[in-house]
XYZ file of N, CA and C in Angstrom:
747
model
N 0.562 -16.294 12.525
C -0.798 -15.923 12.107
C -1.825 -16.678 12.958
N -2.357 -16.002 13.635
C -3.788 -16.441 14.717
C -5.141 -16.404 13.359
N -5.096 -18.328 13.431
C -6.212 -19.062 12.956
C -7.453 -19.349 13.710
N -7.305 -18.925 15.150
C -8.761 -19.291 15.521
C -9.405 -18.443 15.060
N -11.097 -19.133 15.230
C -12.130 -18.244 15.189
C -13.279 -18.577 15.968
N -14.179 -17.504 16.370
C -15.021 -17.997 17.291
C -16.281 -17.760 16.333
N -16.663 -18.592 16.647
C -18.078 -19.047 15.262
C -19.536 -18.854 16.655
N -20.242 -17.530 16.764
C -21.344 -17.304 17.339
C -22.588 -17.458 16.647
N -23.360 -18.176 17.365
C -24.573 -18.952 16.732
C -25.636 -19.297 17.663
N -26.498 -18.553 17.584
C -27.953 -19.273 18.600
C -28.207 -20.436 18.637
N -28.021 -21.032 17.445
C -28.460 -22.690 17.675
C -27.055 -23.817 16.976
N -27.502 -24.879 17.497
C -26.608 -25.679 16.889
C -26.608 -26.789 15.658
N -27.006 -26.247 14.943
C -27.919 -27.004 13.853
C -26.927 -27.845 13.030
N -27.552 -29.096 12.155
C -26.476 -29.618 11.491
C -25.968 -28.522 10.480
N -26.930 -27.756 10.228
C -25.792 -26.724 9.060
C -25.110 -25.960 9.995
N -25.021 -25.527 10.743
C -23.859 -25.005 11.220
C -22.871 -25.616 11.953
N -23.055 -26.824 12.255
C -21.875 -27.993 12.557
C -21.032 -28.458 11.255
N -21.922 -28.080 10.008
C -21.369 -28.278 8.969
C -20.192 -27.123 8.869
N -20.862 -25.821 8.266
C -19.718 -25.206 8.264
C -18.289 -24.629 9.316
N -19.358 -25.512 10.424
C -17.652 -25.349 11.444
C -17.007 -26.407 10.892
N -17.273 -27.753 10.977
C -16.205 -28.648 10.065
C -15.800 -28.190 8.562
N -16.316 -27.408 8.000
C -15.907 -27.176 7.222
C -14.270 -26.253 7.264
N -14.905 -25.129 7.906
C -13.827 -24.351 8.673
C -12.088 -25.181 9.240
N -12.659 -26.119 10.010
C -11.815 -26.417 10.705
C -11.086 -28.060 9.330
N -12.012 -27.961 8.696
C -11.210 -29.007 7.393
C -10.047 -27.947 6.581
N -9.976 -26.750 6.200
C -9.666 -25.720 6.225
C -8.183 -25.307 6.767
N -7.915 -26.121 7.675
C -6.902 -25.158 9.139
C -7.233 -24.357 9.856
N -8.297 -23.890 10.081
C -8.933 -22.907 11.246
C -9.452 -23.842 12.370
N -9.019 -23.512 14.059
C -9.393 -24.077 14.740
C -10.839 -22.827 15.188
N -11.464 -23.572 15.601
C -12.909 -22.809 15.455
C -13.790 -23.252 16.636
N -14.113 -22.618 17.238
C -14.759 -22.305 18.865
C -16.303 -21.881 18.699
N -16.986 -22.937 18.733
C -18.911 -22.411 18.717
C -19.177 -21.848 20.317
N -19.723 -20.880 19.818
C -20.770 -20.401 21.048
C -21.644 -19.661 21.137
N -22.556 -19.448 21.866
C -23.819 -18.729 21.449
C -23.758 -17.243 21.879
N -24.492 -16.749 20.854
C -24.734 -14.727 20.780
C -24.917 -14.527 22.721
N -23.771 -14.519 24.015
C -23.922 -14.348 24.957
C -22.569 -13.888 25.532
N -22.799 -12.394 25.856
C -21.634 -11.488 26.160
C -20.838 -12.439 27.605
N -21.627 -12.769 28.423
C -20.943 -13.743 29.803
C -20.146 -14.669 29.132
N -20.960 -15.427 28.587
C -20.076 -16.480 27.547
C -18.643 -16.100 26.672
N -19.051 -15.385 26.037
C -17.617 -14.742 25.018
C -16.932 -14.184 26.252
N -16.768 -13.065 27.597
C -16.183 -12.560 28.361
C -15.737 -13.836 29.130
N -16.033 -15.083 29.387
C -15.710 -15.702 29.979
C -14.270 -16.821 29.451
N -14.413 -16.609 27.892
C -13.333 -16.972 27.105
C -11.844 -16.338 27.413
N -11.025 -17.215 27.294
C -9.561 -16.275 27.310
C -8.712 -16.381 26.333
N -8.425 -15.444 26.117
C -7.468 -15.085 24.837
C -8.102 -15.291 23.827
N -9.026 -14.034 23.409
C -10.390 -14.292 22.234
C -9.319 -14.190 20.701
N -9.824 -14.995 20.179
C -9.396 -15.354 18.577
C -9.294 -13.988 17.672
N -8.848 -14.224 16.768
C -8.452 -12.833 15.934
C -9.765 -12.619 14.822
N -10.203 -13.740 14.707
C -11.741 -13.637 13.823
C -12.695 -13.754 14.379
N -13.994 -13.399 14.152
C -15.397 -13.671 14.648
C -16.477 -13.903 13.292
N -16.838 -14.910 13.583
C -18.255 -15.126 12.531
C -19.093 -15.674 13.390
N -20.230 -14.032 12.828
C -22.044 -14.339 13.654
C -22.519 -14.720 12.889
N -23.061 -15.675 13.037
C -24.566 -16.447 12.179
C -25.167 -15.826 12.546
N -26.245 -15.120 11.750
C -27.711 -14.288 12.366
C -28.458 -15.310 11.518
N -29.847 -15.597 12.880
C -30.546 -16.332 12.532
C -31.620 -16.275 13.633
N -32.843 -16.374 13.189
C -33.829 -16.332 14.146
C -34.085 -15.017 14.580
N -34.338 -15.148 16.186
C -34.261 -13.352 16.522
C -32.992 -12.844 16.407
N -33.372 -11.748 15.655
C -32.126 -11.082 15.243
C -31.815 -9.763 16.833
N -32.966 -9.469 17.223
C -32.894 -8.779 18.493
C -31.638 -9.907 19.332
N -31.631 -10.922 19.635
C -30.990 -11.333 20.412
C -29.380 -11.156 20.182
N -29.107 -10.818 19.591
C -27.412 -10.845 18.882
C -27.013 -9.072 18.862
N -27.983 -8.395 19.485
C -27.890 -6.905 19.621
C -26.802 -6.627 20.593
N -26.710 -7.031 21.893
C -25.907 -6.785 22.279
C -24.356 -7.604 22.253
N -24.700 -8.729 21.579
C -22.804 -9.477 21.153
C -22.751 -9.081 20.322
N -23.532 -8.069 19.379
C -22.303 -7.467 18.596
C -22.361 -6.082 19.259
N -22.587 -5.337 20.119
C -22.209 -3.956 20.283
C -20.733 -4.794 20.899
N -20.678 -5.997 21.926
C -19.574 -6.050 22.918
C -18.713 -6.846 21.937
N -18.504 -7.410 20.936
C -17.940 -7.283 19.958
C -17.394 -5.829 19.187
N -17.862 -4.722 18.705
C -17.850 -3.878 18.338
C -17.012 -3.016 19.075
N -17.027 -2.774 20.505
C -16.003 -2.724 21.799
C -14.869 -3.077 21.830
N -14.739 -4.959 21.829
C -13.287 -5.657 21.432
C -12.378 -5.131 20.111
N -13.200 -5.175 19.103
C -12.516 -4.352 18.120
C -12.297 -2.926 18.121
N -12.806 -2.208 18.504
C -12.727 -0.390 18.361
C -11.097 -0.408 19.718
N -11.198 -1.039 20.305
C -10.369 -1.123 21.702
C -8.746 -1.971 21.819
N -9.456 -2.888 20.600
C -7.840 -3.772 20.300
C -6.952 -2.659 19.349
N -5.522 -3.354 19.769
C -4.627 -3.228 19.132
C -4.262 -3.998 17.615
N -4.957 -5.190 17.901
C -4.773 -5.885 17.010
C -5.581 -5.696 15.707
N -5.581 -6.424 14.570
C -6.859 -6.259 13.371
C -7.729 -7.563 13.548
N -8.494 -7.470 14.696
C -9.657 -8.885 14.477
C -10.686 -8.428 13.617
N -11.274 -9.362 12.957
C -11.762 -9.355 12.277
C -13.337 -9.729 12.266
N -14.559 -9.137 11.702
C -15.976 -9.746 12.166
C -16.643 -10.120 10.847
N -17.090 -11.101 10.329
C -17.233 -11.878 9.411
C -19.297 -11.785 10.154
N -20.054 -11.043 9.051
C -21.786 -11.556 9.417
C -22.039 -12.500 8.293
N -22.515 -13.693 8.904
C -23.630 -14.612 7.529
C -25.236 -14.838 8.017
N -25.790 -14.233 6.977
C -27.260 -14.194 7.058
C -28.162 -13.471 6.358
N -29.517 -13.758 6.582
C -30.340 -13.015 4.580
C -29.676 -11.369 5.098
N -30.403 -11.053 3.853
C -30.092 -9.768 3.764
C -30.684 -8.582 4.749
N -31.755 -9.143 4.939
C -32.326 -8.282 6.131
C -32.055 -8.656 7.038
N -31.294 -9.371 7.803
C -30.752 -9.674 9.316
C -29.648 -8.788 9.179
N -28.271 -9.114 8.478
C -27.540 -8.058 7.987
C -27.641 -6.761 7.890
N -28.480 -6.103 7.616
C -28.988 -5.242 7.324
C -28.904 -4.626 8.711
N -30.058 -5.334 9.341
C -30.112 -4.810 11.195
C -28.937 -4.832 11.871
N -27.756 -5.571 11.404
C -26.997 -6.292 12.560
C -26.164 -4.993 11.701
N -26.093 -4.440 11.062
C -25.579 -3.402 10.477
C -25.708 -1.463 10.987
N -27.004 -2.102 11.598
C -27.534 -0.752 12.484
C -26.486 -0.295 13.691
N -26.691 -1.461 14.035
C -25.520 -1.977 15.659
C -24.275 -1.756 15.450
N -23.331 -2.185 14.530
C -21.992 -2.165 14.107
C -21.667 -1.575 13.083
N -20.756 -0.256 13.442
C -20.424 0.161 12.083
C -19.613 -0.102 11.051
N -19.960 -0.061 9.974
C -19.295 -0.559 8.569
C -18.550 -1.092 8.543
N -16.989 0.582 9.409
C -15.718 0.359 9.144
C -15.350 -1.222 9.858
N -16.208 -1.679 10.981
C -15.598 -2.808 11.730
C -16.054 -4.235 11.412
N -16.694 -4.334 10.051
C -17.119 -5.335 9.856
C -16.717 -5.490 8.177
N -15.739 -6.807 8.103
C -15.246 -7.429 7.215
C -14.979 -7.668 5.824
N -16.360 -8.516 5.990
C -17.354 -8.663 4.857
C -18.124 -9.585 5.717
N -19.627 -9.793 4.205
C -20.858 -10.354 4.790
C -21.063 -11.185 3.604
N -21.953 -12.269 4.222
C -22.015 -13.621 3.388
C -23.594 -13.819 3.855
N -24.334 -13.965 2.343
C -25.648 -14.104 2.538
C -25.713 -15.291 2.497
N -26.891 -15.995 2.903
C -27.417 -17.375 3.062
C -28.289 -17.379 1.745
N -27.934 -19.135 0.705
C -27.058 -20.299 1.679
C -25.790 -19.612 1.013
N -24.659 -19.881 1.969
C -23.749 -19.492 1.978
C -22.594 -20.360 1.312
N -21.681 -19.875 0.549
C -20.553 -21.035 -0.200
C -19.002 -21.217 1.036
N -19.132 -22.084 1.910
C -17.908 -21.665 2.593
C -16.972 -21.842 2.174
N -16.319 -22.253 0.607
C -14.995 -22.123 -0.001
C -15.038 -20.526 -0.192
N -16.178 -19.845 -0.439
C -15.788 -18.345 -0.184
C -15.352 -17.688 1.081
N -16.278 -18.145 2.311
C -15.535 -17.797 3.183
C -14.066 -18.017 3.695
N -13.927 -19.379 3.349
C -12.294 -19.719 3.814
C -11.393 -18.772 3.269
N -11.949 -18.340 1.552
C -11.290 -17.711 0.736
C -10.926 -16.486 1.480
N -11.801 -15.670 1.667
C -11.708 -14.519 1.841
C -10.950 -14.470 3.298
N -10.985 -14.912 4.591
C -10.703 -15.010 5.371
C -9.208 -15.246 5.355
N -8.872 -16.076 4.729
C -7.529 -16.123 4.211
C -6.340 -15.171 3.650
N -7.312 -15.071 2.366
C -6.986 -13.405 1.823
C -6.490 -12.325 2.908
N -7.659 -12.133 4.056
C -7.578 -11.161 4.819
C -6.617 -11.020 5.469
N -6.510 -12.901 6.274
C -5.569 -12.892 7.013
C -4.213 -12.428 6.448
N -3.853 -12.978 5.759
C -2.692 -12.914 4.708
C -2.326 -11.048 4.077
N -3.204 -10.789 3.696
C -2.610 -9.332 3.339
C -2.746 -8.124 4.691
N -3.495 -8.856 5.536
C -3.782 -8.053 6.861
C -4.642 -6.169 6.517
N -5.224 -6.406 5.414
C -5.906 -5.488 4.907
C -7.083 -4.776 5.488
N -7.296 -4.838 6.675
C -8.454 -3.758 7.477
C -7.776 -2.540 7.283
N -9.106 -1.427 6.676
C -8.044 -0.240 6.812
C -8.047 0.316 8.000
N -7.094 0.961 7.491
C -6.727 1.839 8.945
C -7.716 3.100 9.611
N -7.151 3.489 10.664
C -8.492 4.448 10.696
C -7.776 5.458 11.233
N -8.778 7.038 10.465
C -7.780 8.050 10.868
C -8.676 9.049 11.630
N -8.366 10.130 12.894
C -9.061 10.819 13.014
C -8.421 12.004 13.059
N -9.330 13.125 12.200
C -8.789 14.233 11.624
C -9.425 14.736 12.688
N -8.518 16.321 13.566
C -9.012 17.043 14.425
C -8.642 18.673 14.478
N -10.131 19.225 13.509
C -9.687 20.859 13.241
C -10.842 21.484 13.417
N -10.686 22.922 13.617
C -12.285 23.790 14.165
C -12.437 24.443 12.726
N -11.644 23.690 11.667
C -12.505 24.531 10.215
C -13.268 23.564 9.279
N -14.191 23.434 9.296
C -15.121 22.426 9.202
C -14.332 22.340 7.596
N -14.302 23.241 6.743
C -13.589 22.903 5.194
C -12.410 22.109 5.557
N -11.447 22.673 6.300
C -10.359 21.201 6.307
C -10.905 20.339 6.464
N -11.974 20.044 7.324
C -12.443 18.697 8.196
C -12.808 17.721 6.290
N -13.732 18.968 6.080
C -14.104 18.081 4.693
C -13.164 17.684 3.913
N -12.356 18.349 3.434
C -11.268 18.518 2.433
C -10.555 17.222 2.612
N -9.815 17.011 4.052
C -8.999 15.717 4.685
C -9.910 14.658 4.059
N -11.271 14.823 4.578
C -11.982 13.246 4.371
C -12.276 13.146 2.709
N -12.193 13.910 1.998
C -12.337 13.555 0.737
C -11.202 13.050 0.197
N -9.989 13.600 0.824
C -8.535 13.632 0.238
C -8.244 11.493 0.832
N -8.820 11.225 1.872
C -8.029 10.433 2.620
C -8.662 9.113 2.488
N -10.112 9.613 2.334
C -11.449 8.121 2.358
C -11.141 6.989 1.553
N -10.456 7.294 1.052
C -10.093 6.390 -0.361
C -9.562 4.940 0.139
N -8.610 5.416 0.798
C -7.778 4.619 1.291
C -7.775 4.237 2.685
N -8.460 5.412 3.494
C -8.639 4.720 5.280
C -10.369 5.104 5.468
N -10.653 4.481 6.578
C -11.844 5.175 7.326
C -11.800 6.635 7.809
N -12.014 7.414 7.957
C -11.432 8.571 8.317
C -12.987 9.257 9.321
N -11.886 9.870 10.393
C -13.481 10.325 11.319
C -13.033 11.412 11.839
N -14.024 12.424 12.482
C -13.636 14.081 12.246
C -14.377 14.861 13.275
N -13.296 15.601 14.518
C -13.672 15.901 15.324
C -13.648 17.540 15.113
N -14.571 18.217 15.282
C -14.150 19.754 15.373
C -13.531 20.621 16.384
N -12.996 19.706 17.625
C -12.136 20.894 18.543
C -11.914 19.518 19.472
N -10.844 20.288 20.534
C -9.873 19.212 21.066
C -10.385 18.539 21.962
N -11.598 19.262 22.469
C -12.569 18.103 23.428
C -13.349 16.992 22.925
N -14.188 17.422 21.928
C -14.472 16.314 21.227
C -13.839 15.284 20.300
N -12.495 15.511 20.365
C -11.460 14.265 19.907
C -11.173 13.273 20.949
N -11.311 14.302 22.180
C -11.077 13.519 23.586
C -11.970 12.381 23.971
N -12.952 13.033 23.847
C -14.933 12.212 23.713
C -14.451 11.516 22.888
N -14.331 11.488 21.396
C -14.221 10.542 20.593
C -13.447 9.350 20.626
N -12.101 9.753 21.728
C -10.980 8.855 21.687
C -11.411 7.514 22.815
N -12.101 8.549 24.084
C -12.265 7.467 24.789
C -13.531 6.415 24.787
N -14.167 6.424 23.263
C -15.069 5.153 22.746
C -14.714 4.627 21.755
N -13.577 5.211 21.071
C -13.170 4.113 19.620
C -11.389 3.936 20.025
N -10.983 3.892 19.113
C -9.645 3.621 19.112
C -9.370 3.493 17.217
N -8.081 4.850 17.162
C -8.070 4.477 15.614
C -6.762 4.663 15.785
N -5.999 4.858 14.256
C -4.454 4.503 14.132
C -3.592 5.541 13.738
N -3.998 6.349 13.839
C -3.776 7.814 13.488
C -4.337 8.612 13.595
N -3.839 10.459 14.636
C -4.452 11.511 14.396
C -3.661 12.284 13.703
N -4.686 13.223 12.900
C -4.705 14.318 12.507
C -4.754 15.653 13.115
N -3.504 16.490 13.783
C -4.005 16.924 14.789
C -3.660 18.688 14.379
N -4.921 19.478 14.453
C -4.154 21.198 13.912
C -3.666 21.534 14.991
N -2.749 22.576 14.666
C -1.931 23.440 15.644
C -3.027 24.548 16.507
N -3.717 25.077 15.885
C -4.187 26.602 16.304
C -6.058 25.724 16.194
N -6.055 25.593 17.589
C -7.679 25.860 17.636
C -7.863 26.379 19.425
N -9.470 27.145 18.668
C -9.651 27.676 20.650
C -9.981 26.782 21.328
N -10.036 27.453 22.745
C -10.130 27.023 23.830
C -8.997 25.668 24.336
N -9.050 25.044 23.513
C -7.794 23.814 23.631
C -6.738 23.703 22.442
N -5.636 24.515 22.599
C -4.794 24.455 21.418
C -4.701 22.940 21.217
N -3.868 22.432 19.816
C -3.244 21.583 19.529
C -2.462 20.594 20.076
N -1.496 21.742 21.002
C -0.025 21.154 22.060
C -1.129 20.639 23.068
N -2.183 21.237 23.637
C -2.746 20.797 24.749
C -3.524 19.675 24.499
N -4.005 19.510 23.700
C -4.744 17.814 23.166
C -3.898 16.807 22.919
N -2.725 17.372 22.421
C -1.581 16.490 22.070
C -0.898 15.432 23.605
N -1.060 16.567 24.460
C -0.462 16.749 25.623
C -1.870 15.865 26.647
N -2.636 15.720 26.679
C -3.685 14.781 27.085
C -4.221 13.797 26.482
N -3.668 13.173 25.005
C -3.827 12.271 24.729
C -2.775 11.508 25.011
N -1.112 12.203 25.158
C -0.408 11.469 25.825
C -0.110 10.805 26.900
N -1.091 11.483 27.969
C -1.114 11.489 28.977
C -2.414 10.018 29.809
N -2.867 9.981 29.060
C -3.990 9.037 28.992
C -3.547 7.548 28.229
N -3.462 6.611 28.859
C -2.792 5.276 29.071
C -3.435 4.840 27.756
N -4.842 4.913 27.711
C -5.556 4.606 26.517
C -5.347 4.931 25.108
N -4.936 6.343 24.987
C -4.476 6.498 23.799
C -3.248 7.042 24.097
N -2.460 6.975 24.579
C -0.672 7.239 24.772
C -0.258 6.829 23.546
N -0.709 5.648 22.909
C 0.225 5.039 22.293
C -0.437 5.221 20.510
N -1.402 6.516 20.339
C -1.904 6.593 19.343
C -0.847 7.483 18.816
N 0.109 7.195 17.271
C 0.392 7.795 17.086
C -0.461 9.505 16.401
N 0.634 11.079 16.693
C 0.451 12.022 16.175
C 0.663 12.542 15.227
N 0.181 12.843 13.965
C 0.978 13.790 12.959
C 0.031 15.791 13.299
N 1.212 16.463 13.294
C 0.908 17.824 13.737
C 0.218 18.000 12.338
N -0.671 18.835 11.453
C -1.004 19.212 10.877
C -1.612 20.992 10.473
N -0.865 21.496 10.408
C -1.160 23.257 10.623
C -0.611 23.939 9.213
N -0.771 25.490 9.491
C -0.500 26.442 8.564
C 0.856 26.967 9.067
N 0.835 26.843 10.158
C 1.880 27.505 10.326
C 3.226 26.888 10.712
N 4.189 28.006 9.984
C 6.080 27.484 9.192
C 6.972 27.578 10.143
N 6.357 29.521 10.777
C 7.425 29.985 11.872
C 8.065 29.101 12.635
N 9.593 29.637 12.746
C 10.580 28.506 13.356
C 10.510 28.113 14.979
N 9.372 29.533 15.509
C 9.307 29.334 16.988
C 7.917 28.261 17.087
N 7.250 28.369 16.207
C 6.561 27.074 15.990
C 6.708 25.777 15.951
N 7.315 25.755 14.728
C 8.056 24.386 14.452
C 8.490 23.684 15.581
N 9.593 25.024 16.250
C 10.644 24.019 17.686
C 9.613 23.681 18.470
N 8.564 24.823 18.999
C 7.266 23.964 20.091
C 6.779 22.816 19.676
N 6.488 22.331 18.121
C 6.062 21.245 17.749
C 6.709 20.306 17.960
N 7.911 20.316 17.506
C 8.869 19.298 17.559
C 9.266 18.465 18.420
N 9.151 19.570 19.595
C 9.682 19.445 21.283
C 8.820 18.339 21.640
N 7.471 18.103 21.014
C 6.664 17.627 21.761
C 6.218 16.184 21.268
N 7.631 16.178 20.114
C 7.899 14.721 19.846
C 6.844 13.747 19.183
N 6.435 14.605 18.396
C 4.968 14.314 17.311
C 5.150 13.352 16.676
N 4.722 12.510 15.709
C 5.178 11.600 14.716
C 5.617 11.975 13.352
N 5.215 13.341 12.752
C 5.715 13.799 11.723
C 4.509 15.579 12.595
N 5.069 16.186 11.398
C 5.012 17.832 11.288
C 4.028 17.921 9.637
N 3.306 18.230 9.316
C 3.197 18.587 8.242
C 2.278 20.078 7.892
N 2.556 20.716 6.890
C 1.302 21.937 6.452
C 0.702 21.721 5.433
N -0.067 22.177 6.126
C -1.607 22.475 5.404
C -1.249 22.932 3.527
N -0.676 23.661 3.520
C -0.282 24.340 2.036
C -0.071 23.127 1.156
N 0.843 22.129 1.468
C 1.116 20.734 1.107
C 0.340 20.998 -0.072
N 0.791 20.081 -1.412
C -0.259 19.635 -2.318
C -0.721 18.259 -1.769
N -2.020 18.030 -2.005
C -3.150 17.012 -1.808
C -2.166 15.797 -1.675
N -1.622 15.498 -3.103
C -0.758 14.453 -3.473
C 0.195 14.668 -2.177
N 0.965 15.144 -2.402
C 1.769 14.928 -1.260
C 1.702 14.751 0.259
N 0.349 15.548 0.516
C 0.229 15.637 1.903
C -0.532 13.710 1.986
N -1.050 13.178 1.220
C -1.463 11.780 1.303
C -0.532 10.935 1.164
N 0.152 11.538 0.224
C 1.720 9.617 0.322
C 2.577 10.344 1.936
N 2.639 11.313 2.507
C 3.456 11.679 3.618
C 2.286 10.734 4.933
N 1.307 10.513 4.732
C 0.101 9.372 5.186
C 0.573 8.352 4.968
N 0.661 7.687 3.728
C 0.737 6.596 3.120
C 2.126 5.704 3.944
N 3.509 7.225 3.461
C 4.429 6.315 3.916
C 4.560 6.224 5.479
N 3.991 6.879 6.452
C 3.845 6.842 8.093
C 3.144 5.462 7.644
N 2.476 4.728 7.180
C 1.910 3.714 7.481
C 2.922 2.772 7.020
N 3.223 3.000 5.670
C 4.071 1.987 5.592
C 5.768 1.792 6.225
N 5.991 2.994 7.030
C 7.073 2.585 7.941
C 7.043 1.800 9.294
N 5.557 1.622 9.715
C 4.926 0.834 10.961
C 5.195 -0.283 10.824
């Protein structure tokens, strides 16, 4: 279990020398440095956690967290981004980074036996959810999936095979959803260029379609998907056949 963390902070104040000793009283070895993308890029082998202090100008921390926001959408791993600060810094620094990639948030003054807590917790159950992207040209599946699935993952929703492509090469999630039958770029052919692409090669596929036919099926199969499933499925089922792909990883 990777205990560092890199603790980003404009200034170096005794309260925040505090809660790095605090941190590091804790078992976390903990790395200060200031909201500066050269700085963090110049680090090697960045830590599995991040906590921004927002404080002061909050403009200045705009771009370490988009290049934060990057490291995570792009890792393999589950790092983690921890914001502490009032509610309206948060708030902004919330504009910049979306939801799914940020932790939890700790308003000021802050209790750091909660943070250790939670951080811990996190580490320990490894609980970021997962993220899924559903990819169909019938906007009702599109809905249907994300109502069926939100519960339990982030879920994000492309309507045809180019714009999954667009989508793939700025985030990175842990599962597609992929239909058989859409125009201009069937299924096999998105399937077939996301494999092909170093970046997401290694995203797993589940086929998702209407259709049973056996000359179907074998084209699907051939193409060495991660599971097969249809659409007809009941709700229930078509979500634990989700559930357990995750929990066989």
């Amino acid at each position: 279990m990777d205990r560092r963390i890199l603790f980003i902070s404009s200034n170096q104040s005794f309260l925040v020398k505090t809660m790095v000793k605090g941190l590091n009283d804790a078992g976390f070895e903990t790395q200060l440095c200031q909201p500066d993308i050269v700085e963090i890029q110049l680090l090697q082998d960045l830590p599995t956690v991040f906590i921004v202090y927002l404080e002061g100008d909050i403009n200045a921390f705009n771009g370490t967290l988009k290049y934060l926001t990057k490291i995570i959408s792009e890792s393999t791993e589950n790092r983690l981004l921890y914001l502490i600060g009032n509610q309206i810094e948060i708030d902004v620094a919330k504009e910049v980074v979306p939801h799914s990639f940020i932790s939890d948030t700790f308003t000021r003054p802050v209790n750091m036996k909660d943070v250790v807590s939670k951080i811990n917790d996190t580490l320990i159950s490894g609980d970021r959810r997962k993220r899924i992207l559903v990819v169909d040209d019938d906007s009702v599946m599109l809905r249907t999936m994300k109502n069926w699935l939100s519960t339990d993952y982030d879920v994000y929703m492309a309507n045809s095979g180019m714009n999954a492509i667009s989508f793939l090469a700025q985030n990175t999630v842990d599962l597609i959803l992929l239909d058989y039958e859409m125009p201009v770029a069937s299924g096999l052919q998105v399937f077939e260029m996301i494999k092909a692409e170093p970046k997401t090669s290694s995203i797993p596929v589940i086929f998702l379609t209407a259709k049973d036919d056996r000359e179907t099926v074998m084209k699907v199969l051939a193409a060495k998907p991660e599971k097969y499933l249809l659409k007809t499925m009941a709700p229930e089922a078509l979500v634990q056949s989700v559930q357990d792909f995750f929990k066989g990883k």
